[in-house]
Coordinates of C-alpha atoms in Angstrom, one line a residue:
Chain L
M1 CA 136.1 124.2 72.8
S2 CA 132.8 124.8 74.6
D3 CA 131.0 125.4 71.4
T4 CA 129.2 122.1 71.4
A5 CA 128.3 121.6 75.0
N6 CA 125.3 119.3 75.0
I7 CA 123.2 120.1 78.0
H8 CA 119.7 119.1 78.5
L9 CA 117.0 121.3 79.8
D10 CA 114.8 118.6 81.2
T11 CA 111.1 119.3 81.1
N12 CA 109.9 115.9 82.2
E13 CA 107.8 115.6 85.3
S14 CA 109.0 114.8 88.8
T15 CA 112.7 115.0 88.2
S16 CA 113.5 116.4 91.6
R17 CA 111.9 113.5 93.5
G18 CA 109.5 110.6 93.0
S19 CA 111.3 108.5 90.4
T20 CA 108.2 106.4 89.6
R21 CA 105.5 108.0 87.7
P22 CA 102.4 108.5 89.8
E23 CA 100.2 106.5 87.4
D24 CA 102.2 103.4 88.1
R25 CA 101.7 103.3 91.8
A26 CA 99.1 101.4 93.8
T27 CA 96.3 103.2 95.6
K28 CA 97.0 103.2 99.4
I29 CA 94.1 105.3 100.6
R30 CA 90.9 105.6 98.8
L31 CA 88.1 108.1 99.8
E32 CA 84.8 107.3 98.1
H33 CA 82.2 110.1 98.3
V34 CA 83.2 110.9 101.9
E35 CA 81.0 113.4 103.5
K36 CA 80.9 115.2 106.8
R37 CA 77.7 117.0 107.8
Y38 CA 77.4 118.6 111.2
P39 CA 73.9 118.4 112.8
G40 CA 72.0 121.6 112.4
T41 CA 74.0 122.9 109.4
K42 CA 72.6 123.2 105.9
Q43 CA 75.9 122.8 104.0
P44 CA 78.1 119.8 104.6
A45 CA 81.6 120.7 105.9
V46 CA 83.0 118.1 103.4
A47 CA 80.7 117.3 100.5
S48 CA 81.2 114.0 98.7
L49 CA 84.9 113.9 98.4
S50 CA 86.5 111.1 96.3
L51 CA 90.3 110.9 96.1
D52 CA 92.9 108.2 95.6
I53 CA 96.2 108.6 97.5
L54 CA 99.0 106.6 96.0
E55 CA 101.5 104.4 97.8
G56 CA 104.6 106.3 98.7
E57 CA 103.5 109.8 97.6
I58 CA 103.1 113.0 99.5
L59 CA 99.7 114.3 98.6
V60 CA 99.2 117.9 99.8
L61 CA 95.7 119.2 100.6
V62 CA 95.8 122.9 100.2
G63 CA 93.1 125.5 100.1
P64 CA 91.9 128.7 101.7
S65 CA 91.2 128.6 105.5
G66 CA 87.8 127.2 106.3
C67 CA 87.7 125.0 103.2
G68 CA 87.6 121.9 105.2
K69 CA 91.1 120.5 104.4
S70 CA 91.9 119.7 108.1
T71 CA 88.5 118.1 108.5
T72 CA 89.2 116.0 105.4
L73 CA 92.5 114.9 106.9
R74 CA 90.9 114.0 110.2
L75 CA 88.2 112.0 108.4
I76 CA 90.9 109.6 107.3
N77 CA 91.9 108.5 110.8
R78 CA 88.4 109.1 111.9
M79 CA 89.3 111.7 114.5
I80 CA 86.1 113.1 112.9
E81 CA 83.6 110.4 112.0
P82 CA 82.3 110.7 108.4
T83 CA 78.6 110.9 108.0
G84 CA 78.7 109.4 104.5
G85 CA 80.9 107.6 102.0
R86 CA 83.6 105.0 102.6
I87 CA 87.3 105.0 103.4
F88 CA 89.6 102.3 102.2
L89 CA 93.2 101.5 103.3
D90 CA 94.8 99.0 101.0
E91 CA 91.4 98.1 99.7
E92 CA 90.2 97.3 103.2
D93 CA 87.1 99.2 104.2
V94 CA 87.9 100.9 107.5
T95 CA 84.9 103.2 107.7
K96 CA 83.5 101.0 110.5
A97 CA 86.8 99.6 111.9
N98 CA 87.8 100.1 115.5
P99 CA 89.1 103.7 115.5
D100 CA 91.8 103.2 118.1
K101 CA 93.3 100.2 116.2
L102 CA 93.0 102.1 113.0
R103 CA 94.9 105.1 114.4
R104 CA 97.7 103.0 115.6
R105 CA 98.4 102.1 112.0
I106 CA 98.5 105.8 110.9
G107 CA 101.1 108.3 112.0
Y108 CA 99.6 111.6 113.0
V109 CA 101.4 114.9 113.3
I110 CA 99.7 118.2 114.2
Q111 CA 100.8 121.8 114.2
Q112 CA 100.7 122.1 117.9
I113 CA 102.8 118.9 118.2
G114 CA 101.2 117.8 121.4
L115 CA 104.1 116.0 123.0
F116 CA 103.3 114.6 126.4
P117 CA 105.1 117.0 128.8
H118 CA 105.3 114.5 131.7
Q119 CA 107.1 111.9 129.6
T120 CA 110.7 111.8 128.3
I121 CA 111.4 112.1 124.6
A122 CA 112.0 108.3 124.5
Q123 CA 108.7 107.6 126.3
N124 CA 106.9 109.9 123.9
I125 CA 108.3 108.1 120.9
A126 CA 107.4 104.8 122.5
T127 CA 103.7 105.6 122.8
V128 CA 102.4 103.5 119.9
P129 CA 105.0 100.7 120.1
K130 CA 104.0 100.3 123.8
M131 CA 100.3 100.1 122.9
L132 CA 101.2 97.4 120.4
K133 CA 103.1 95.6 123.1
W134 CA 106.6 95.6 121.5
D135 CA 109.3 94.3 123.9
K136 CA 111.3 96.9 125.8
K137 CA 114.6 96.3 124.1
K138 CA 113.0 96.7 120.6
I139 CA 111.2 99.9 121.7
A140 CA 114.5 101.4 123.1
E141 CA 116.3 100.6 119.9
R142 CA 113.5 102.0 117.8
S143 CA 113.3 105.3 119.6
D144 CA 117.1 105.8 119.4
Q145 CA 117.0 105.0 115.7
L146 CA 114.1 107.4 115.1
L147 CA 115.9 110.2 117.0
S148 CA 118.8 109.7 114.7
V149 CA 116.5 109.7 111.6
V150 CA 115.1 113.1 112.6
G151 CA 118.6 114.5 113.3
L152 CA 118.6 114.5 117.1
D153 CA 121.4 112.7 119.0
P154 CA 119.8 109.9 121.1
E155 CA 122.5 110.2 123.8
V156 CA 121.6 113.8 124.3
Y157 CA 117.9 113.8 123.8
R158 CA 116.3 110.5 124.8
D159 CA 116.0 111.3 128.5
R160 CA 115.0 115.0 128.1
Y161 CA 111.6 116.4 128.6
P162 CA 109.6 118.2 125.9
K163 CA 109.9 121.6 127.7
E164 CA 113.7 121.4 127.2
L165 CA 113.3 121.4 123.4
S166 CA 113.0 124.3 121.0
G167 CA 110.0 124.4 118.7
G168 CA 111.9 122.9 115.8
Q169 CA 113.3 120.1 117.9
A170 CA 109.9 119.4 119.4
Q171 CA 108.4 119.0 115.9
R172 CA 111.3 116.6 115.0
V173 CA 110.3 114.5 118.0
G174 CA 106.6 114.9 116.9
V175 CA 107.6 113.4 113.5
A176 CA 109.7 110.7 115.2
R177 CA 106.8 109.8 117.5
A178 CA 104.4 109.5 114.5
L179 CA 106.9 107.1 112.9
G180 CA 107.1 105.2 116.2
A181 CA 105.6 101.9 115.1
D182 CA 106.6 102.3 111.5
P183 CA 103.1 103.1 110.1
E184 CA 102.7 103.0 106.3
I185 CA 100.6 106.1 106.3
M186 CA 101.2 109.5 107.9
L187 CA 98.8 112.3 108.3
M188 CA 100.3 115.7 108.8
D189 CA 98.2 118.8 109.6
E190 CA 100.3 121.9 109.0
P191 CA 103.2 120.3 110.8
F192 CA 105.7 123.1 110.2
G193 CA 103.1 125.9 110.4
A194 CA 104.1 127.3 113.8
I195 CA 107.9 127.2 113.2
D196 CA 110.0 130.2 112.2
P197 CA 110.7 130.4 108.4
I198 CA 114.4 129.4 108.5
T199 CA 113.8 126.4 110.7
R200 CA 110.7 125.5 108.7
D201 CA 112.8 125.5 105.5
R202 CA 115.3 123.2 107.1
L203 CA 112.7 120.8 108.5
Q204 CA 111.0 120.6 105.1
N205 CA 114.2 119.7 103.4
E206 CA 115.1 117.2 106.0
F207 CA 111.7 115.7 105.9
L208 CA 111.9 115.3 102.1
R209 CA 115.3 113.6 102.5
V210 CA 113.9 111.2 105.1
Q211 CA 110.8 110.6 103.0
A212 CA 113.0 109.7 100.0
E213 CA 114.2 106.8 102.1
I214 CA 111.2 105.7 104.0
R215 CA 108.6 106.2 101.2
K216 CA 105.5 106.6 103.4
T217 CA 102.2 107.4 102.0
I218 CA 101.6 110.9 103.4
V219 CA 98.7 113.2 103.4
F220 CA 99.9 116.7 104.2
V221 CA 97.7 119.7 104.9
T222 CA 98.8 123.3 104.5
H223 CA 97.3 126.6 103.6
D224 CA 100.6 127.8 102.1
I225 CA 100.8 127.1 98.3
D226 CA 104.6 127.4 98.4
E227 CA 104.9 124.7 101.0
A228 CA 102.5 122.6 98.9
I229 CA 104.6 123.1 95.8
K230 CA 107.7 122.2 97.7
M231 CA 106.4 119.2 99.6
G232 CA 103.9 117.7 97.3
D233 CA 104.4 114.9 94.8
R234 CA 100.8 115.8 94.0
I235 CA 98.6 118.7 95.2
A236 CA 94.9 118.7 95.7
I237 CA 93.6 122.3 95.6
L238 CA 90.4 122.4 97.6
G239 CA 87.6 124.9 97.4
E240 CA 84.6 125.4 99.7
Q241 CA 83.4 122.2 101.4
S242 CA 86.6 120.5 100.4
V243 CA 85.5 120.2 96.7
I244 CA 88.6 119.3 94.7
R245 CA 89.3 122.0 92.1
Q246 CA 92.4 120.5 90.7
V247 CA 94.6 117.5 91.7
D248 CA 97.9 117.0 89.9
T249 CA 101.6 117.3 90.2
P250 CA 102.8 120.8 91.2
E251 CA 104.5 121.4 87.9
R252 CA 101.3 120.7 86.0
I253 CA 99.2 122.8 88.3
L254 CA 101.6 125.7 87.9
A255 CA 101.7 125.2 84.1
F256 CA 98.0 124.7 83.7
P257 CA 95.7 125.9 86.4
V258 CA 92.3 124.6 85.3
D259 CA 90.2 127.5 86.4
E260 CA 90.1 131.0 87.9
F261 CA 89.9 129.7 91.5
V262 CA 93.1 127.7 91.1
R263 CA 94.8 130.5 89.3
D264 CA 93.9 132.9 92.0
F265 CA 95.0 130.5 94.7
I266 CA 98.4 129.8 93.3
G267 CA 98.7 133.6 92.9
E268 CA 101.3 135.8 91.3
G269 CA 104.5 134.3 90.1
S270 CA 103.3 130.8 89.3
T271 CA 105.5 130.8 86.1
L272 CA 108.5 131.6 88.2
K273 CA 107.6 128.9 90.7
G274 CA 107.3 126.5 87.7
L275 CA 111.0 127.0 87.1
H276 CA 111.7 125.1 90.3
F277 CA 110.6 122.0 88.4
E278 CA 112.8 122.4 85.4
T279 CA 116.5 121.4 85.7
V280 CA 119.7 121.9 83.8
R281 CA 120.6 118.5 82.5
E282 CA 123.5 117.0 80.6
D283 CA 121.9 115.9 77.4
V284 CA 120.2 118.9 75.8
Q285 CA 121.5 121.6 73.7
L286 CA 122.8 124.6 75.6
D287 CA 124.1 127.8 74.0
P288 CA 127.8 128.0 73.4
Y289 CA 129.6 131.1 74.6
P290 CA 132.9 132.5 73.5
T291 CA 135.7 131.4 75.9
M292 CA 139.4 132.0 76.1
H293 CA 142.4 131.0 78.1
L294 CA 145.1 133.2 79.5
T295 CA 147.4 131.8 76.8
D296 CA 145.1 132.9 74.0
R297 CA 145.8 136.1 72.1
P298 CA 143.2 138.8 72.7
A299 CA 142.5 139.2 69.0
E300 CA 141.4 135.6 68.6
A301 CA 139.0 135.9 71.5
R302 CA 137.8 139.2 70.0
A303 CA 137.0 137.4 66.8
R304 CA 135.1 134.7 68.6
A305 CA 133.0 137.3 70.5
Q306 CA 132.2 139.1 67.3
E307 CA 131.2 135.8 65.6
A308 CA 128.9 135.0 68.6
Q309 CA 127.7 138.6 68.8
T310 CA 128.5 138.9 72.5
D311 CA 130.0 141.8 74.5
W312 CA 131.9 139.5 76.8
V313 CA 134.3 136.6 76.6
L314 CA 134.5 134.0 79.4
L315 CA 138.0 133.5 80.7
L316 CA 138.8 129.9 81.8
D317 CA 141.7 128.8 83.9
G318 CA 143.9 125.8 83.3
D319 CA 141.2 123.4 84.7
E320 CA 138.5 124.9 82.4
H321 CA 136.9 126.6 85.4
P322 CA 135.3 129.9 84.5
I323 CA 137.1 132.7 86.4
R324 CA 136.5 136.1 84.8
W325 CA 134.1 137.9 82.4
V326 CA 136.3 139.9 80.0
P327 CA 134.5 142.7 78.2
V328 CA 135.2 143.1 74.5
S329 CA 136.4 146.7 75.1
E330 CA 139.3 145.3 77.2
L331 CA 140.3 142.9 74.4
D332 CA 140.3 145.9 72.0
S333 CA 142.7 147.8 74.2
G334 CA 145.7 145.8 73.0
N335 CA 146.8 144.8 76.6
D336 CA 147.3 141.2 77.5
V337 CA 144.5 139.4 79.3
T338 CA 145.5 138.5 82.8
A339 CA 143.8 136.8 85.8
E340 CA 142.8 140.4 86.8
S341 CA 141.1 141.4 83.6
G342 CA 137.4 142.1 83.6
T343 CA 135.3 141.0 86.5
E344 CA 135.1 137.9 88.6
V345 CA 132.6 135.2 87.7
L346 CA 130.4 135.1 90.8
A347 CA 127.3 133.6 89.4
K348 CA 127.2 130.1 88.0
V349 CA 125.1 127.0 88.4
S350 CA 126.0 123.3 88.3
I351 CA 124.4 120.7 86.1
G352 CA 121.3 119.4 87.9
A353 CA 120.4 122.9 89.3
T354 CA 116.9 124.1 88.7
L355 CA 116.1 126.7 86.2
F356 CA 115.0 128.9 89.1
E357 CA 118.5 128.9 90.4
A358 CA 119.8 129.5 86.8
L359 CA 117.5 132.5 86.5
E360 CA 118.7 133.9 89.8
Q361 CA 122.3 133.6 88.7
M362 CA 121.4 135.1 85.3
L363 CA 120.0 138.2 87.0
I364 CA 123.3 138.9 88.8
S365 CA 125.6 137.8 86.1
E366 CA 127.7 140.4 84.2
A367 CA 126.8 139.0 80.8
A368 CA 123.1 138.3 81.7
V369 CA 123.6 134.6 81.0
S370 CA 124.1 131.9 83.6
P371 CA 127.3 129.8 83.1
V372 CA 126.8 126.1 83.7
V373 CA 129.6 124.1 85.1
R374 CA 130.2 120.3 85.4
E375 CA 130.6 118.6 88.7
D376 CA 134.4 119.2 88.6
G377 CA 133.8 122.9 88.1
S378 CA 134.7 123.0 84.4
F379 CA 132.7 125.1 82.0
Y380 CA 129.9 123.5 80.1
G381 CA 127.7 126.1 78.4
V382 CA 125.3 128.9 79.3
V383 CA 121.7 129.2 80.1
R384 CA 120.0 132.2 78.5
L385 CA 116.6 133.7 79.0
T386 CA 115.3 132.0 75.8
H387 CA 116.0 128.6 77.4
L388 CA 113.7 129.5 80.3
N389 CA 111.1 130.8 78.0
K390 CA 111.2 127.6 75.9
A391 CA 111.1 125.4 78.9
I392 CA 108.1 127.1 80.5
R393 CA 106.2 127.2 77.2
R394 CA 106.9 123.5 76.6
A395 CA 105.7 122.7 80.2
R396 CA 102.6 124.6 79.6
L397 CA 101.9 123.0 76.3
E398 CA 102.5 119.5 77.7
A399 CA 100.2 120.3 80.6
R400 CA 97.5 121.6 78.3
E401 CA 97.8 118.5 76.0
H402 CA 97.6 116.3 79.1
Y403 CA 94.3 117.9 80.1
E404 CA 92.9 117.9 76.6
Q405 CA 93.7 114.2 76.4
L406 CA 91.9 113.6 79.7
E407 CA 88.9 115.4 78.3
T408 CA 88.7 113.3 75.1
T409 CA 89.1 110.0 76.9
Chain Y
M1 CA 108.3 132.6 180.4
D2 CA 106.7 130.7 183.3
G3 CA 103.9 129.8 181.1
I4 CA 106.1 128.1 178.6
I5 CA 108.0 126.2 181.3
S6 CA 104.8 125.0 182.8
W7 CA 103.5 124.0 179.4
F8 CA 106.7 122.0 178.8
D9 CA 106.1 120.4 182.2
Y10 CA 102.6 119.6 181.2
I11 CA 103.4 117.9 177.9
S12 CA 106.5 116.1 179.2
G13 CA 104.2 114.7 181.9
R14 CA 102.0 112.9 179.4
P15 CA 103.9 112.3 176.1
D16 CA 102.3 109.0 175.3
E17 CA 98.8 110.4 175.8
I18 CA 99.5 113.4 173.6
L19 CA 101.1 111.3 170.9
A20 CA 98.1 108.9 170.9
D21 CA 95.7 111.8 170.5
T22 CA 97.8 113.4 167.8
W23 CA 97.8 110.0 166.0
D24 CA 94.0 109.8 166.3
H25 CA 93.7 113.3 164.9
A26 CA 96.0 112.3 162.0
K27 CA 94.0 109.2 161.3
I28 CA 90.7 111.1 161.2
T29 CA 92.2 113.7 158.9
L30 CA 93.9 111.2 156.5
T31 CA 90.8 109.0 156.3
V32 CA 88.7 112.0 155.4
V33 CA 91.1 113.5 152.9
I34 CA 91.7 110.2 151.2
A35 CA 88.0 109.5 150.9
A36 CA 87.3 113.0 149.7
T37 CA 90.1 112.7 147.2
I38 CA 88.7 109.5 145.7
F39 CA 85.2 110.9 145.6
S40 CA 86.1 114.4 144.3
V41 CA 88.5 113.2 141.6
L42 CA 86.0 110.7 140.2
L43 CA 83.3 113.3 140.3
G44 CA 85.6 115.9 138.8
V45 CA 86.5 113.6 135.9
Y46 CA 82.8 113.0 135.3
A47 CA 81.8 116.6 135.7
Q48 CA 84.6 118.4 133.8
R49 CA 83.1 118.1 130.3
R50 CA 79.4 118.1 131.5
P51 CA 78.5 121.8 132.1
T52 CA 75.4 121.1 134.2
V53 CA 76.9 118.5 136.4
R54 CA 80.0 120.7 136.8
A55 CA 78.1 123.8 137.8
L56 CA 75.8 121.9 140.1
S57 CA 78.5 119.9 141.9
L58 CA 80.7 122.9 142.4
S59 CA 77.9 125.0 143.9
I60 CA 76.7 122.2 146.2
T61 CA 80.2 121.5 147.5
G62 CA 80.7 125.2 147.9
I63 CA 77.5 125.4 150.0
F64 CA 78.8 122.7 152.3
L65 CA 81.8 124.8 153.1
T66 CA 79.6 127.7 154.2
I67 CA 77.6 125.7 156.7
P68 CA 78.9 126.5 160.2
S69 CA 80.9 123.6 161.4
L70 CA 79.3 123.0 164.8
A71 CA 75.9 122.7 163.1
L72 CA 77.2 120.4 160.4
F73 CA 78.7 118.1 163.0
A74 CA 75.5 118.0 164.9
I75 CA 73.3 117.3 161.9
F76 CA 74.7 113.8 161.6
I77 CA 74.2 112.7 165.2
P78 CA 70.5 111.7 164.8
I79 CA 71.5 109.5 161.8
V80 CA 74.8 107.9 162.9
G81 CA 75.0 108.6 166.6
I82 CA 77.9 110.2 168.4
G83 CA 81.6 109.5 168.1
N84 CA 84.1 109.8 165.2
T85 CA 81.5 109.0 162.5
P86 CA 79.4 112.2 162.5
A87 CA 82.7 114.2 162.7
M88 CA 84.3 112.4 159.7
L89 CA 81.1 112.8 157.7
A90 CA 81.1 116.5 158.3
L91 CA 84.8 116.9 157.6
F92 CA 84.3 114.8 154.4
L93 CA 81.8 117.4 153.1
Y94 CA 84.2 120.2 153.9
A95 CA 87.1 118.6 152.2
L96 CA 85.3 118.1 148.9
L97 CA 85.3 121.6 147.3
P98 CA 89.0 122.3 147.1
I99 CA 89.8 118.9 145.6
L100 CA 86.8 118.9 143.2
R101 CA 87.5 122.4 142.0
N102 CA 91.2 121.7 141.5
T103 CA 90.4 118.5 139.7
V104 CA 88.2 120.3 137.2
T105 CA 90.6 123.2 136.8
G106 CA 93.5 120.7 136.4
L107 CA 91.8 118.8 133.7
D108 CA 90.8 122.0 132.0
S109 CA 94.5 123.0 131.9
V110 CA 95.6 119.9 130.0
P111 CA 96.5 121.3 126.5
P112 CA 93.9 120.1 123.9
A113 CA 96.8 119.3 121.5
V114 CA 98.2 116.8 123.9
V115 CA 94.8 115.0 124.2
E116 CA 94.3 115.3 120.4
S117 CA 97.7 113.7 119.7
A118 CA 97.1 111.0 122.3
K119 CA 93.7 110.2 120.7
G120 CA 95.3 110.4 117.2
M121 CA 97.8 107.8 118.1
G122 CA 95.1 105.4 119.0
M123 CA 95.0 105.7 122.8
S124 CA 91.7 104.6 124.3
T125 CA 89.6 107.0 126.3
M126 CA 90.6 105.3 129.5
S127 CA 94.3 105.4 128.6
Q128 CA 94.0 109.0 127.7
L129 CA 92.5 109.6 131.2
F130 CA 95.0 107.6 133.2
Q131 CA 98.1 108.1 131.2
I132 CA 97.7 111.7 130.0
R133 CA 94.9 113.8 131.5
I134 CA 95.1 112.8 135.2
P135 CA 98.9 112.8 135.3
L136 CA 99.0 116.3 133.7
A137 CA 96.3 117.6 136.1
W138 CA 97.9 115.9 139.1
P139 CA 100.0 118.9 140.4
I140 CA 96.9 121.0 140.5
I141 CA 94.8 118.2 142.0
M142 CA 97.5 117.7 144.6
A143 CA 97.3 121.4 145.5
G144 CA 93.6 120.9 146.2
I145 CA 94.4 117.8 148.4
R146 CA 96.8 119.9 150.4
I147 CA 94.3 122.7 151.0
S148 CA 91.7 120.2 152.0
S149 CA 94.1 118.5 154.3
L150 CA 94.9 121.8 156.1
I151 CA 91.2 122.7 156.5
T152 CA 90.4 119.2 157.8
V153 CA 93.2 119.2 160.4
G154 CA 91.9 122.5 161.8
I155 CA 88.2 121.7 161.8
A156 CA 88.8 118.2 163.1
A157 CA 89.5 119.7 166.5
I158 CA 85.7 120.3 166.9
A159 CA 85.1 116.5 166.5
V160 CA 85.4 116.3 170.3
L161 CA 82.1 118.1 170.7
V162 CA 80.2 115.3 169.0
G163 CA 82.1 112.6 170.9
G164 CA 85.1 112.2 168.6
D165 CA 88.8 111.8 169.3
G166 CA 91.7 113.9 168.5
L167 CA 93.6 116.9 169.8
G168 CA 90.3 118.8 170.3
T169 CA 90.0 117.0 173.7
Y170 CA 92.8 119.2 175.0
I171 CA 91.2 122.4 173.9
Q172 CA 87.8 121.4 175.2
S173 CA 88.9 120.2 178.6
G174 CA 91.1 123.2 179.0
L175 CA 88.3 125.6 178.1
T176 CA 85.8 124.0 180.5
R177 CA 88.3 124.2 183.3
L178 CA 89.5 127.7 182.5
G179 CA 91.2 129.3 185.5
L180 CA 92.0 125.9 187.1
P181 CA 95.5 124.5 187.1
N182 CA 96.8 123.3 183.7
S183 CA 93.8 124.5 181.8
L184 CA 95.7 126.9 179.6
E185 CA 98.5 124.4 179.1
S186 CA 95.9 121.9 177.9
V187 CA 94.4 124.4 175.4
W188 CA 97.9 125.3 174.1
T189 CA 98.7 121.6 173.7
G190 CA 95.7 121.1 171.5
V191 CA 96.4 124.2 169.4
V192 CA 100.2 123.6 169.0
F193 CA 99.9 120.0 168.1
T194 CA 97.1 120.6 165.7
V195 CA 99.2 123.2 163.9
V196 CA 102.3 121.0 163.9
L197 CA 100.3 118.1 162.6
G198 CA 98.9 120.2 159.8
L199 CA 102.4 121.2 158.8
V200 CA 103.7 117.6 159.0
L201 CA 100.9 116.3 156.9
D202 CA 101.5 119.1 154.3
L203 CA 105.1 118.0 154.2
V204 CA 104.0 114.4 153.7
W205 CA 101.8 115.5 150.8
A206 CA 104.5 117.6 149.3
T207 CA 106.8 114.5 149.3
F208 CA 104.0 112.4 147.8
Q209 CA 103.5 115.0 145.1
R210 CA 107.2 115.0 144.3
V211 CA 107.4 111.2 143.8
T212 CA 104.1 111.1 141.8
T213 CA 105.1 113.7 139.2
T214 CA 108.0 113.7 136.7
K215 CA 110.7 116.2 136.1
G216 CA 108.9 117.3 132.9
Q217 CA 106.1 118.7 135.0
R218 CA 108.1 120.7 137.5
M219 CA 109.0 124.4 137.1

């Protein structure tokens, strides 16, 4: 029955988000040999940085502390004036534009949030719209809408003051305020850095969900490679003086770190992290696994297990849902198989899950394989260790070929 | 007991006169404090991020406060003559330090992240000052204004010695007639009404502070 489940282990890039391939998107921000040199220092803080940031992507700047990633971010909205090079937004040179007007076009979120304590939440969110002289009604509607977007009930929060908020709520308002006048670009400097891990995880997920709708061009700074991998459509790994060591999709960086510095920085477990980017899909070959129903005779199931060389048989209920792992020894005992035989199937993944989740389930599964179920819960096939191995090796190969191609062209 | 009764007799005999003098005293105080506030806040804003100006202006206004009041009042007589003017000039110098120091401290206490985010959203330097930095420093500036106001009310009683008005007249005339009828009553009138005026003015400032700050800034 389940012998011919066709499930696909997808190894194409950006399946989890970012439906368009990065190459097809227009450049939104272009940095051309941007440099920042502080007077009286020999080495520039940022040395000749050139980088294209594509429309609608989250580009993460990540690197060890002191590498100049924050400085680089602040050069874009000219909170720090570059001492060399040029900055373009939509092909418009803004290196010499009025900085206040420039900043009103760019959302800015910082780790310390910096809400105005003497203003209500609604007034905080209205900061940029007010400077742009929107009318009152439009501003009020906009701030209510933004509060809903970041998951805060406007009725409850609009007239509160920042001190009445928790850290996580305050950063939600910080994000809403940065989105105030609907800027096309957002700069985020470790926005979730000061928030406890559980709340941070939730904020990251919610932010990705919001971003999937609003599709802003975002430059995101973090020192945490895991956050970079999670948030980034592309990641730029920066070394000393903001020199770009590698810039690419997280999956390619994980599969093919270009040098020792990058390999060190992404650290242990990069292969495991790479599994986050491979998913269990419906159209590739998955391994079959011997299954049986309560109505089947144990001997038939025993024969199937022997044929497949497994020690277990997966018991399915009337709806084809996997319910129990039945060991071969129990089939041999001559007793009838019941809904109490063997052990309960606790670990399973759905189609669309990442291979990382599949691996986790595999590790706790009785039969050391991860059963895959369809949306309705019915059995589809199993993921084995060999699948993960193949997927990772294929990703590595593709990444290497990609870089070899880059070198030859 | 007799003293208190005779004091009540004394003040109930001349309520209009006392109220008029209290009002004069209040006018001198308010004029001085308002002028000192404008000057000190402007200077404080200018000096806060300029270390030299900051150190200099704080030391100089500090020195003013140590000059004995009688002398400081008299210094201005050759320049501006006698009357309320030399008194108000001297009081002005006394009122500077608390407001200046609190302005600087208040601006220091504004969280850098708040200013950073204001700037990052494209607020001009002036907007940052008037919409963010001064409003956030305001409770601390107000505390300075209230201290200055109390100092000024007290010292303003000496104005009478350089020909000025105010409640000091009761103290001076009482002291010069000491032992004669109503002399002590006169001194007490000056003292009590000065203290009461000080408390009333403080209450006025407290109310003013309340209406000029938002709920977000209160404890």
